[in-house]
Amino acid sequence: MLGIVRQKVLGQSLQKVRPGVSLLRSYSSAAKQMTVREALNSALDEEMSADPKVFLMGEEVGEYQGAYKISKGLLEKYGPERVLDTPITEAGFTGIGVGAAYYGLKPVVEFMTFNFSMQAIDHIINSAAKSNYMSAGQISVPIVFRGPNGAAAGVGAQHSQCYAAWYASCPGLKVLTPYNSEDARGLLKAAIRDPDPVIFLENELLYGESFPVSDEVLDSSFCLPIGKAKIEREGKDVTISAFSKMVGHALKAAEILEKDGIDAEVINLRSIRPLDRSTINTSVRKTNRLITVEEGFPQHGVGAEICASVVEESFGYLDAPVERVAGADVPMPYAANLERMAVPQVEDIVRAAKRACYRSVPLAAAA
Amino acid sequence: MALSHLATSSSRSAALLRPLSSSIYLRRPISTDTTPITVETSVPFTSHQCEAPSRSVETNPKELLTFFRDMALMRRMEIAADSLYKAKLIRGFCHLYDGQEAVAVGMEAAITKKDCIITAYRDHCTFVGRGGTLLEVFSELMGRQAGCSRGKGGSMHFYKKDSNFYGGHGIVGAQVPLGCGLAFAQKYSKDENVTFALYGDGAANQGQLFEALNISALWDLPAILVCENNHYGMGTAEWRAAKSPAYYKRGDYVPGLKVDGMDALAVKQACKFAKEHALKNGPIILEMDTYRYHGHSMSDPGSTYRTRDEISGVRQRSVIQLKE
């Protein structure tokens, strides 16, 4: 069973600032720093405070303060009726969460990692996602399924899979992938307020990372639209699309590429379903080259869908084949050196961008 | 004469639009007699971890006639669905409930529309019991817009949210945790109502059922798990699928009651008892001993795994004749 995995994020250039108890201490107009963990915690807190129908359930969310401390302090504040510790029975408690949503409550179901969501996937897909359609709108399911997704560090094959592509292929679901603290706050609030089932894919390695947040982001009414990507970095030579942790990698890759005279545009997808095809295609029509980056398995992945979308809508604008950077097509190995090779690194993105810009020898065939 | 009254009053299709309670079948003089009478159930209840309710059930002539009418309507409806399916006007799956009508009808007599019901795919009669009309049923089965799910659901996905009927589920066993979730929400909202989650003897072996029951017992949810034991999970007899076919005892620490599911009054008594129990003490299991005359679905002749003698033997105990 997964215990708490405290991870120091390697090569992190941002300082980790822990603001302590009050985030509202105003330090003149300097941007405040907030970790993704604090962003999620504050979003949950504010939404639970605003709407009494919102409740949280999952393993260790209450007395343990959350396996990754995302729900810290919530049990004390809202009581055991609204913050529920469940037994280790995903199929059972997920079904109960969906049933509660049928009745009109707004459950937030936490999976300790999304790997465990497979035990409950029938309820997510058949009981939650499809019900609004099958009932011709009579039943709506305002539920959020959230938790860490994708690779952590050294947790092995059964605890490292990325589920973005699987869930995003199913009509009836919305799939969100926050990157920074602003994403985490805005998207989680949007997810909780949304009347449909939302899969909220966090990343364990991002929980401790700190990002600047504006006053607007800190406001309790702050919300981001679902289905809109964000251009994190504007560029004109090549488009790099990424989500979750890979956005950080893509931004670093862009800095390296800049030194080589390649100006990369980085898109933070934020939403895998609905996918912001418009932003992606507009960007590709500007740069004419596309790299898609994801952590998950390459076959039938998010990058495959993005490539198909670009081929359907902007084929004439492409000056090079779409490059797909994804995790290796193997179950995640344990040894650190093998794990590093199984997950995309910054250098992989740089190489792919250079290939797309005809700056290096093309791959003979996909590995 | 009542029949001429029929011809002049409303057209046949308008009658289909009205819910069961105001059906035009009833224009001939029907008893509105509400004098209480007491009837004994056919067999006593068997209980597990609780005291069984009394065999004597309070009823009245009007209610008994309502039972007869409702069950007869459901029976004719299912037989009509059989013919429609054979005429290829109904596609895909069609799971018929004839033989089990007493469970739907007895349950409705014990509860209100504020209590929730959720069931699996053998849902046509349960839907009608909750107030669904024949027009909605047949339209849905034939994929028309007038259907309860506007033709998008089909036989297995009937819903009626305004009567707290939550479907209509195709995945065996999934409806039980969902039902416990409805019960959770009722308790959370302080509604003082209960949820009946129906499942079959085949679904009784599903792991998620025990997961949901564990949580329901831990959190004292007003959930009533009703096993409609028709003794066959598709083509597999209960003794071939379950090491312990005493489904009412499967809850272990959760009380249970075994009920003659062919006797609508026994079902009514059991559901009334269960509702009182669930509101005070948390989950309870009801096992309804019942039978389906059709096969598992229209694709199943229902004769390869049971004998015609068995079927005709059960017809002797016919649920509708008991009422006569």
XYZ file of C-alpha atoms in Angstrom:
691
model
C 0.000 0.000 0.000
C 1.244 3.423 -0.876
C 2.435 5.454 2.084
C 3.194 9.137 1.932
C 5.937 9.758 -0.578
C 7.755 12.917 0.236
C 9.635 13.999 -2.795
C 12.138 16.720 -3.307
C 11.628 17.907 -6.829
C 15.014 17.644 -8.512
C 16.525 20.598 -10.325
C 13.885 22.941 -9.020
C 14.974 26.492 -9.551
C 11.965 28.092 -7.839
C 12.341 28.699 -4.154
C 9.929 26.837 -1.944
C 8.264 29.470 0.145
C 5.901 28.299 2.876
C 3.596 31.184 3.667
C 2.506 29.735 7.004
C -0.997 30.133 8.336
C -2.313 33.158 6.522
C -1.990 33.501 2.820
C -3.683 36.836 2.986
C -0.815 38.686 4.631
C -0.200 41.368 2.068
C 3.403 42.005 1.221
C 2.779 45.130 -0.836
C 2.119 44.154 -4.453
C 4.716 41.382 -4.792
C 3.245 38.151 -6.204
C 2.528 35.596 -3.508
C 3.893 32.096 -3.694
C 1.646 29.117 -3.225
C 2.346 25.423 -3.514
C 0.048 23.256 -5.582
C -0.871 21.440 -2.359
C -1.986 24.687 -0.747
C -3.829 25.631 -3.906
C -5.828 22.404 -3.881
C -6.470 22.588 -0.157
C -7.705 26.148 -0.342
C -9.904 25.421 -3.345
C -11.528 22.471 -1.538
C -11.958 24.537 1.597
C -13.589 27.431 -0.207
C -15.947 25.268 -2.258
C -17.014 23.267 0.794
C -17.632 26.492 2.617
C -19.667 27.972 -0.208
C -21.889 24.958 -0.887
C -23.092 22.618 1.876
C -23.766 19.892 -0.690
C -20.047 19.484 -1.387
C -18.404 16.709 0.607
C -15.097 14.870 0.389
C -14.557 11.150 0.644
C -11.663 8.803 0.138
C -9.010 6.821 1.916
C -7.217 8.750 4.682
C -8.745 12.096 3.736
C -9.971 12.773 7.266
C -7.982 11.867 10.338
C -4.775 11.241 8.424
C -5.188 14.737 6.896
C -4.892 13.229 3.427
C -2.356 10.752 2.101
C -0.572 13.699 0.498
C -1.970 16.243 2.952
C -4.205 17.802 0.317
C -7.199 17.674 2.669
C -5.300 18.922 5.704
C -7.496 20.662 8.247
C -10.752 19.900 6.453
C -12.027 17.261 8.877
C -11.482 19.599 11.774
C -13.280 22.399 10.006
C -16.221 20.544 8.438
C -16.668 17.485 10.608
C -16.973 13.780 9.880
C -20.253 14.137 8.039
C -18.599 16.067 5.230
C -15.082 14.650 5.277
C -15.411 10.869 5.176
C -12.695 8.300 5.642
C -13.572 5.242 3.599
C -12.416 1.649 3.856
C -10.056 0.461 1.133
C -12.904 -0.454 -1.195
C -12.806 1.700 -4.300
C -15.640 -0.023 -6.144
C -17.915 0.355 -3.136
C -17.193 3.929 -2.168
C -17.039 5.205 -5.714
C -20.472 3.681 -6.361
C -21.738 5.320 -3.191
C -20.295 8.654 -4.332
C -22.002 8.392 -7.715
C -25.308 7.428 -6.055
C -25.040 10.472 -3.811
C -24.461 12.615 -6.905
C -27.602 11.121 -8.525
C -29.561 12.397 -5.529
C -28.141 15.891 -5.917
C -25.143 16.086 -3.608
C -21.725 17.150 -4.891
C -19.175 14.532 -3.920
C -15.428 14.919 -4.330
C -14.074 11.382 -4.424
C -10.362 11.090 -3.833
C -8.374 8.183 -5.241
C -5.101 7.772 -3.441
C -3.661 7.445 -6.899
C -5.536 7.039 -10.139
C -4.086 3.562 -10.465
C -6.666 2.537 -7.861
C -9.434 4.128 -9.883
C -9.291 1.047 -12.104
C -11.018 -0.841 -9.298
C -13.893 1.587 -9.644
C -13.722 2.331 -13.343
C -17.107 0.734 -14.051
C -18.764 3.274 -11.785
C -16.821 6.140 -13.301
C -17.717 5.218 -16.864
C -21.000 3.307 -16.748
C -22.640 4.798 -13.676
C -21.323 8.363 -13.850
C -20.254 9.329 -17.357
C -23.096 7.773 -19.305
C -26.056 8.437 -17.037
C -26.904 11.922 -18.204
C -27.171 10.706 -21.785
C -28.942 7.404 -21.067
C -31.550 9.152 -18.954
C -32.009 11.893 -21.564
C -30.949 14.523 -19.049
C -33.057 13.400 -16.074
C -30.062 12.309 -14.035
C -27.078 14.605 -13.727
C -23.940 13.538 -11.893
C -22.084 16.517 -10.377
C -19.149 14.480 -9.072
C -15.392 15.096 -9.079
C -12.891 12.247 -9.047
C -9.492 13.586 -8.060
C -6.084 12.332 -7.071
C -2.481 11.984 -8.236
C -1.961 10.564 -11.710
C 1.085 9.389 -13.619
C 4.600 8.603 -12.474
C 5.887 9.482 -9.047
C 9.431 8.464 -8.139
C 10.421 4.846 -7.849
C 6.943 3.516 -7.145
C 7.047 0.889 -9.863
C 4.776 -0.337 -12.612
C 1.465 -0.642 -10.777
C 1.610 2.841 -9.267
C 2.830 4.937 -12.169
C 0.324 4.852 -15.005
C -1.135 7.967 -16.598
C -4.898 7.704 -17.171
C -5.475 10.892 -19.163
C -5.962 9.141 -22.505
C -8.248 6.423 -21.173
C -10.685 8.761 -19.423
C -10.520 11.412 -22.108
C -11.746 8.954 -24.718
C -15.104 8.570 -22.967
C -17.975 10.928 -23.815
C -19.739 12.146 -20.711
C -16.551 12.846 -18.764
C -14.503 15.993 -18.437
C -10.790 15.494 -17.834
C -8.653 18.233 -16.320
C -4.888 18.337 -15.834
C -3.651 21.295 -13.796
C 0.011 22.256 -13.900
C 0.681 25.154 -11.547
C -1.093 26.546 -8.484
C -3.293 28.860 -10.499
C -4.438 25.881 -12.585
C -4.959 23.802 -9.467
C -7.159 26.383 -7.779
C -9.097 27.516 -10.808
C -9.693 24.103 -12.332
C -10.639 22.358 -9.088
C -13.163 25.058 -8.321
C -14.551 24.773 -11.839
C -14.697 20.999 -11.495
C -16.609 21.105 -8.227
C -19.084 23.616 -9.611
C -19.565 21.639 -12.838
C -22.811 19.626 -13.126
C -21.082 16.731 -14.897
C -18.533 14.128 -13.801
C -14.996 15.509 -13.858
C -11.752 13.535 -13.688
C -9.203 15.782 -12.016
C -5.691 14.458 -12.649
C -3.129 15.907 -10.264
C 0.544 15.049 -10.070
C 2.223 13.969 -6.890
C 5.584 15.487 -7.799
C 3.957 18.882 -8.328
C 2.261 19.040 -4.931
C 5.298 20.578 -3.255
C 6.179 22.965 -6.073
C 5.610 26.628 -5.482
C 4.263 29.071 -8.066
C 3.415 32.763 -7.965
C -0.308 33.537 -7.661
C -1.996 36.870 -8.198
C -4.664 38.376 -5.959
C -7.245 37.419 -8.528
C -6.265 33.761 -8.194
C -6.488 33.973 -4.412
C -10.009 35.324 -4.485
C -12.609 32.730 -3.459
C -14.685 33.298 -6.579
C -11.728 32.575 -8.890
C -12.497 29.944 -11.479
C -10.944 28.850 -14.753
C -13.014 27.819 -17.773
C -13.066 24.124 -18.603
C -11.921 23.368 -22.130
C -9.498 26.288 -22.585
C -5.787 25.766 -22.905
C -3.255 28.413 -21.912
C -0.335 29.656 -23.932
C 2.342 29.605 -21.257
C 5.040 30.932 -23.546
C 4.524 32.577 -26.903
C 6.754 31.618 -29.800
C 6.828 31.409 -33.566
C 8.962 28.477 -34.650
C 7.457 25.383 -33.115
C 4.476 24.538 -30.888
C 4.981 22.304 -27.888
C 1.782 21.053 -26.257
C 1.955 19.480 -22.819
C -0.078 18.909 -19.673
C 0.597 18.475 -15.982
C 4.229 17.994 -15.027
C 5.363 17.966 -18.642
C 4.492 21.662 -18.949
C 7.412 22.399 -16.650
C 9.665 20.236 -18.822
C 8.381 21.947 -21.968
C 9.116 25.392 -20.547
C 12.662 24.347 -19.693
C 13.071 22.869 -23.144
C 11.903 26.170 -24.625
C 14.636 28.025 -22.710
C 17.263 25.655 -24.088
C 15.876 25.902 -27.623
C 15.949 29.686 -27.436
C 19.727 29.570 -27.136
C 19.778 27.636 -30.393
C 17.596 30.189 -32.110
C 14.385 28.188 -31.976
C 11.486 30.153 -30.521
C 9.056 27.641 -29.055
C 5.420 28.266 -28.144
C 4.371 26.228 -25.127
C 0.713 25.310 -24.663
C -0.492 24.161 -21.250
C -3.505 22.070 -22.254
C -5.226 22.275 -18.818
C -8.164 20.318 -20.209
C -7.806 16.991 -22.037
C -11.529 16.563 -22.486
C -12.831 18.785 -23.915
C -9.585 19.350 -25.771
C -8.929 22.935 -26.835
C -8.490 22.069 -30.503
C -8.935 25.678 -31.479
C -5.938 26.969 -29.487
C -3.758 24.080 -30.645
C -4.658 24.513 -34.300
C -4.298 28.299 -34.203
C -0.832 27.848 -32.755
C 0.161 25.234 -35.346
C -1.065 27.466 -38.143
C 1.299 30.091 -36.793
C 4.385 27.950 -36.162
C 3.799 25.114 -38.660
C 5.451 22.541 -36.420
C 4.101 20.574 -33.468
C 5.538 18.502 -30.637
C 3.087 16.815 -28.313
C 4.404 15.856 -24.890
C 2.827 13.484 -22.393
C 3.958 11.162 -19.662
C 1.688 8.275 -20.522
C 2.039 5.369 -22.904
C 2.394 6.399 -26.532
C -0.157 4.165 -28.200
C -3.643 5.720 -28.329
C -2.356 8.557 -26.179
C -3.290 12.212 -25.915
C -0.633 13.101 -28.490
C -2.220 10.733 -30.986
C -5.524 12.580 -30.644
C -3.867 15.995 -30.968
C -1.994 14.841 -34.061
C -5.222 13.569 -35.628
C -6.939 16.862 -34.815
C -4.150 18.875 -36.452
C -4.113 16.600 -39.505
C -7.895 17.018 -39.819
C -7.937 20.780 -39.408
C -4.508 22.194 -40.271
C -2.763 19.650 -42.485
C -1.787 22.225 -45.102
C -0.025 24.306 -42.469
C 2.318 21.572 -41.268
C 5.927 21.900 -42.442
C 7.056 18.755 -40.656
C 5.463 15.608 -39.266
C 3.983 15.969 -35.805
C 6.453 14.698 -33.189
C 5.042 12.693 -30.322
C 7.042 12.622 -27.087
C 5.569 10.131 -24.649
C 6.507 7.696 -21.946
C 8.220 4.501 -23.010
C 6.052 1.630 -24.150
C 6.891 -0.481 -21.106
C 5.463 -0.897 -17.622
C 7.328 1.597 -15.434
C 10.610 0.126 -14.229
C 11.868 0.624 -10.709
C 15.621 1.314 -11.054
C 16.238 5.055 -11.168
C 18.189 5.023 -14.400
C 15.547 2.936 -16.165
C 12.744 5.086 -14.774
C 14.475 8.181 -16.101
C 14.517 6.597 -19.547
C 10.853 5.626 -19.326
C 9.555 9.147 -18.665
C 10.126 12.077 -21.060
C 13.035 14.291 -20.032
C 13.747 17.855 -21.082
C 16.384 16.638 -23.548
C 13.794 14.440 -25.280
C 11.597 17.459 -25.921
C 14.567 19.517 -27.153
C 15.589 16.755 -29.550
C 12.059 16.359 -30.886
C 11.766 20.105 -31.452
C 15.033 20.156 -33.335
C 13.887 17.248 -35.478
C 10.715 19.106 -36.315
C 12.792 22.130 -37.258
C 15.044 20.007 -39.491
C 18.010 20.753 -37.269
C 18.988 17.150 -36.737
C 18.865 13.725 -38.326
C 15.297 12.403 -38.404
C 14.418 9.186 -36.649
C 14.504 6.183 -38.994
C 11.424 4.765 -37.324
C 9.620 5.271 -34.046
C 11.343 3.372 -31.249
C -73.007 0.192 -18.899
C -69.439 1.066 -18.043
C -68.037 0.084 -21.436
C -70.031 2.676 -23.343
C -68.637 5.191 -20.926
C -65.235 4.062 -22.157
C -65.935 4.744 -25.807
C -67.150 8.265 -25.304
C -64.678 9.455 -22.729
C -61.134 9.275 -24.049
C -59.154 7.734 -26.851
C -57.086 4.659 -26.207
C -53.741 6.396 -26.559
C -54.678 9.108 -24.077
C -55.332 6.366 -21.593
C -51.788 5.167 -22.029
C -50.568 8.596 -21.014
C -52.101 8.405 -17.604
C -50.217 6.705 -14.815
C -51.439 3.435 -13.484
C -53.614 4.855 -10.789
C -56.045 6.511 -13.171
C -56.166 3.856 -15.879
C -59.427 3.659 -17.815
C -59.654 -0.058 -17.148
C -61.228 0.921 -13.905
C -64.334 2.643 -15.074
C -66.377 -0.395 -14.201
C -67.458 -0.288 -10.597
C -64.516 -0.994 -8.376
C -64.487 -1.283 -4.683
C -63.534 1.908 -2.942
C -63.999 0.102 0.277
C -61.294 1.029 2.730
C -62.564 -1.012 5.666
C -59.474 -2.472 7.252
C -59.175 -6.219 7.039
C -56.396 -8.441 8.220
C -54.906 -11.132 6.026
C -52.277 -13.677 6.941
C -49.292 -14.016 4.658
C -48.927 -17.333 2.854
C -45.870 -18.335 4.883
C -44.239 -16.809 7.963
C -41.143 -14.650 7.573
C -37.707 -16.090 8.321
C -35.366 -13.659 9.980
C -31.671 -13.219 10.563
C -30.336 -11.031 13.363
C -33.713 -9.420 13.924
C -37.247 -10.223 15.024
C -39.518 -11.104 12.142
C -42.625 -8.960 11.648
C -46.057 -10.454 12.207
C -47.717 -12.609 9.558
C -50.910 -10.596 9.917
C -51.061 -7.798 7.403
C -53.434 -4.859 7.535
C -55.093 -4.145 4.228
C -58.484 -3.287 2.737
C -60.552 -4.357 -0.295
C -59.565 -1.309 -2.298
C -55.881 -2.011 -1.819
C -56.294 -5.685 -2.719
C -58.089 -4.781 -5.921
C -55.396 -2.226 -6.691
C -52.797 -4.961 -6.268
C -54.716 -7.201 -8.647
C -55.174 -4.507 -11.236
C -51.571 -3.311 -11.083
C -50.094 -6.794 -11.269
C -52.418 -7.805 -14.086
C -51.434 -4.682 -15.994
C -47.755 -5.397 -15.503
C -48.265 -9.004 -16.603
C -50.068 -7.976 -19.800
C -47.436 -5.329 -20.448
C -44.589 -7.816 -20.272
C -46.416 -10.299 -22.485
C -47.007 -7.513 -25.000
C -43.316 -6.648 -24.870
C -42.568 -10.294 -25.637
C -44.685 -10.099 -28.789
C -43.178 -6.773 -29.816
C -39.694 -8.171 -29.405
C -40.514 -11.190 -31.549
C -41.918 -8.803 -34.144
C -38.520 -7.066 -34.066
C -40.040 -3.785 -32.929
C -37.954 -3.935 -29.773
C -34.194 -4.307 -30.313
C -31.243 -5.374 -28.244
C -31.969 -6.608 -24.763
C -35.383 -7.116 -23.215
C -35.549 -8.598 -19.716
C -39.078 -9.418 -18.606
C -40.434 -9.325 -15.102
C -43.553 -11.482 -15.373
C -43.821 -13.665 -12.314
C -42.156 -11.085 -10.106
C -44.880 -8.428 -10.168
C -45.772 -8.880 -6.506
C -42.412 -7.508 -5.458
C -42.863 -4.237 -7.344
C -46.471 -3.808 -6.288
C -46.083 -4.833 -2.646
C -43.096 -2.532 -2.241
C -44.925 0.506 -3.591
C -47.765 -0.112 -1.146
C -45.377 0.201 1.781
C -43.481 3.331 0.751
C -43.847 6.805 -0.741
C -42.464 8.406 -3.868
C -39.944 10.205 -1.661
C -38.274 6.900 -0.917
C -35.821 5.935 -3.628
C -35.791 2.770 -5.691
C -32.920 1.601 -7.866
C -32.761 -1.660 -9.730
C -30.890 -3.442 -12.521
C -32.113 -4.088 -16.050
C -35.360 -5.960 -15.317
C -36.938 -2.603 -14.712
C -40.119 -2.193 -16.779
C -42.550 -3.041 -13.974
C -40.586 -1.230 -11.298
C -40.797 1.876 -13.468
C -44.540 1.481 -13.869
C -44.879 1.004 -10.123
C -43.178 4.353 -9.629
C -45.782 6.048 -11.787
C -44.438 5.494 -15.278
C -47.031 5.215 -18.035
C -47.463 2.457 -20.614
C -46.815 4.997 -23.357
C -43.454 5.867 -21.845
C -42.591 2.176 -21.510
C -43.490 1.080 -25.013
C -42.106 4.203 -26.639
C -38.787 3.717 -24.916
C -38.679 0.034 -25.812
C -39.267 0.939 -29.430
C -36.777 3.803 -29.432
C -39.216 6.694 -29.747
C -38.971 10.230 -28.383
C -42.021 9.751 -26.182
C -40.070 7.185 -24.221
C -39.064 7.876 -20.628
C -35.457 8.250 -21.739
C -36.497 9.740 -25.076
C -35.395 6.620 -26.885
C -31.772 7.034 -25.811
C -31.776 4.493 -23.029
C -33.659 1.407 -24.103
C -35.095 -1.434 -22.062
C -32.368 -1.395 -19.449
C -32.286 2.346 -18.792
C -35.662 3.580 -17.583
C -35.505 6.480 -15.126
C -38.095 8.611 -13.360
C -36.313 11.142 -11.208
C -39.460 12.946 -10.081
C -40.586 9.724 -8.403
C -37.105 8.955 -7.142
C -36.632 6.005 -9.476
C -32.967 5.955 -10.383
C -32.905 3.286 -13.055
C -32.351 0.974 -14.913
C -28.678 -0.293 -14.821
C -27.011 -2.712 -17.175
C -23.954 -3.713 -15.157
C -24.835 -6.504 -12.751
C -24.437 -5.403 -9.161
C -23.478 -1.782 -9.863
C -26.881 -0.543 -8.715
C -26.260 -1.668 -5.142
C -23.445 0.743 -4.240
C -25.359 3.412 -6.160
C -28.392 2.666 -4.001
C -26.308 2.939 -0.850
C -25.113 6.287 -2.214
C -28.708 7.426 -2.559
C -29.282 6.375 1.044
C -26.172 8.294 2.056
C -27.510 11.406 0.369
C -30.889 10.989 2.052
C -29.216 10.794 5.435
C -26.907 13.706 4.606
C -29.908 15.805 3.619
C -31.808 14.682 6.730
C -34.720 13.526 4.591
C -36.099 10.705 6.788
C -36.572 8.518 3.740
C -35.007 5.252 2.644
C -33.607 3.656 -0.487
C -34.495 0.228 -1.830
C -31.646 -1.205 -3.912
C -32.896 -4.242 -5.826
C -30.641 -6.941 -7.186
C -30.896 -10.580 -8.212
C -29.505 -13.806 -6.847
C -26.831 -13.637 -9.542
C -25.730 -10.164 -8.467
C -25.737 -11.225 -4.813
C -22.263 -12.670 -5.266
C -20.767 -9.389 -6.507
C -17.931 -8.049 -4.356
C -19.037 -4.436 -4.643
C -22.242 -5.387 -2.887
C -20.324 -6.347 0.229
C -18.150 -3.265 -0.031
C -21.245 -1.087 -0.126
C -22.930 -3.038 2.654
C -19.859 -2.658 4.863
C -19.836 1.097 4.387
C -23.629 1.298 4.856
C -23.396 -0.556 8.137
C -20.429 1.538 9.299
C -22.174 4.793 8.495
C -25.741 3.644 9.448
C -27.206 4.418 6.059
C -30.971 3.945 5.501
C -30.328 1.403 2.754
C -32.525 -1.622 2.162
C -30.954 -4.247 -0.053
C -33.629 -6.331 -1.735
C -32.529 -9.580 -3.322
C -35.142 -10.622 -5.872
C -34.224 -14.270 -5.757
C -35.710 -15.839 -8.862
C -33.288 -18.718 -8.402
C -31.429 -18.240 -11.674
C -28.597 -15.913 -12.609
C -29.163 -15.986 -16.348
C -28.799 -19.716 -17.008
C -27.057 -20.630 -13.795
C -29.148 -21.980 -10.956
C -28.469 -20.475 -7.549
C -26.997 -23.678 -6.125
C -24.360 -23.616 -8.892
C -23.383 -19.990 -8.278
C -23.604 -19.517 -4.535
C -22.028 -21.602 -1.826
C -24.611 -20.156 0.531
C -27.909 -19.334 -1.196
C -29.371 -17.965 2.022
C -29.099 -14.450 0.636
C -30.912 -12.871 3.559
C -28.115 -14.091 5.834
C -25.271 -12.900 3.644
C -25.037 -9.595 5.457
C -23.561 -11.388 8.484
C -23.869 -8.547 11.018
C -26.597 -6.906 8.899
C -30.111 -8.175 9.706
C -32.111 -9.943 7.024
C -35.574 -11.213 6.282
C -36.735 -13.909 3.894
C -40.073 -13.127 2.265
C -42.438 -14.990 -0.067
C -42.012 -12.752 -3.102
C -45.136 -14.134 -4.768
C -47.339 -12.705 -2.005
C -47.769 -8.958 -2.432
C -49.042 -8.561 1.122
C -45.972 -10.278 2.547
C -43.807 -7.996 0.431
C -45.709 -4.971 1.686
C -45.298 -6.023 5.303
C -41.603 -6.730 4.874
C -40.917 -3.405 3.168
C -42.798 -1.510 5.839
C -40.778 -3.299 8.492
C -37.547 -2.688 6.621
C -38.222 1.027 6.225
C -38.793 1.455 9.948
C -35.671 -0.550 10.669
C -33.442 1.270 8.214
C -34.401 4.696 9.496
C -33.455 3.702 13.031
C -30.728 1.097 12.721
C -29.137 1.233 9.285
C -29.056 -1.345 6.507
C -31.191 -4.468 6.246
C -31.450 -7.172 3.595
C -34.735 -8.496 2.237
C -34.710 -11.689 0.216
C -37.804 -12.014 -1.973
C -38.412 -15.611 -2.964
C -39.797 -15.153 -6.456
C -39.719 -16.539 -9.992
C -39.554 -15.320 -13.555
C -41.657 -17.123 -16.146
C -39.620 -15.888 -19.064
C -35.969 -16.672 -19.596
C -33.279 -14.246 -18.464
C -34.017 -12.095 -21.495
C -35.779 -12.443 -24.807
C -32.689 -14.145 -26.242
C -33.027 -16.891 -23.676
C -35.786 -19.473 -24.110
C -35.526 -20.214 -20.413
C -36.007 -23.916 -20.945
C -32.486 -25.185 -21.341
C -31.680 -24.869 -17.665
C -35.023 -25.574 -16.040
C -37.905 -27.912 -16.756
C -41.347 -26.933 -17.997
C -42.734 -28.759 -14.979
C -40.859 -26.442 -12.678
C -42.258 -23.410 -14.440
C -45.828 -24.710 -14.417
C -45.392 -25.752 -10.800
C -44.582 -22.202 -9.847
C -47.530 -20.950 -11.854
C -49.715 -22.826 -9.347
C -48.524 -20.299 -6.795
C -49.205 -17.571 -9.292
C -48.889 -14.168 -7.797
C -52.003 -12.834 -9.485
C -54.175 -15.835 -8.682
C -53.242 -15.494 -5.015
C -54.970 -12.165 -5.084
C -58.141 -13.634 -6.552
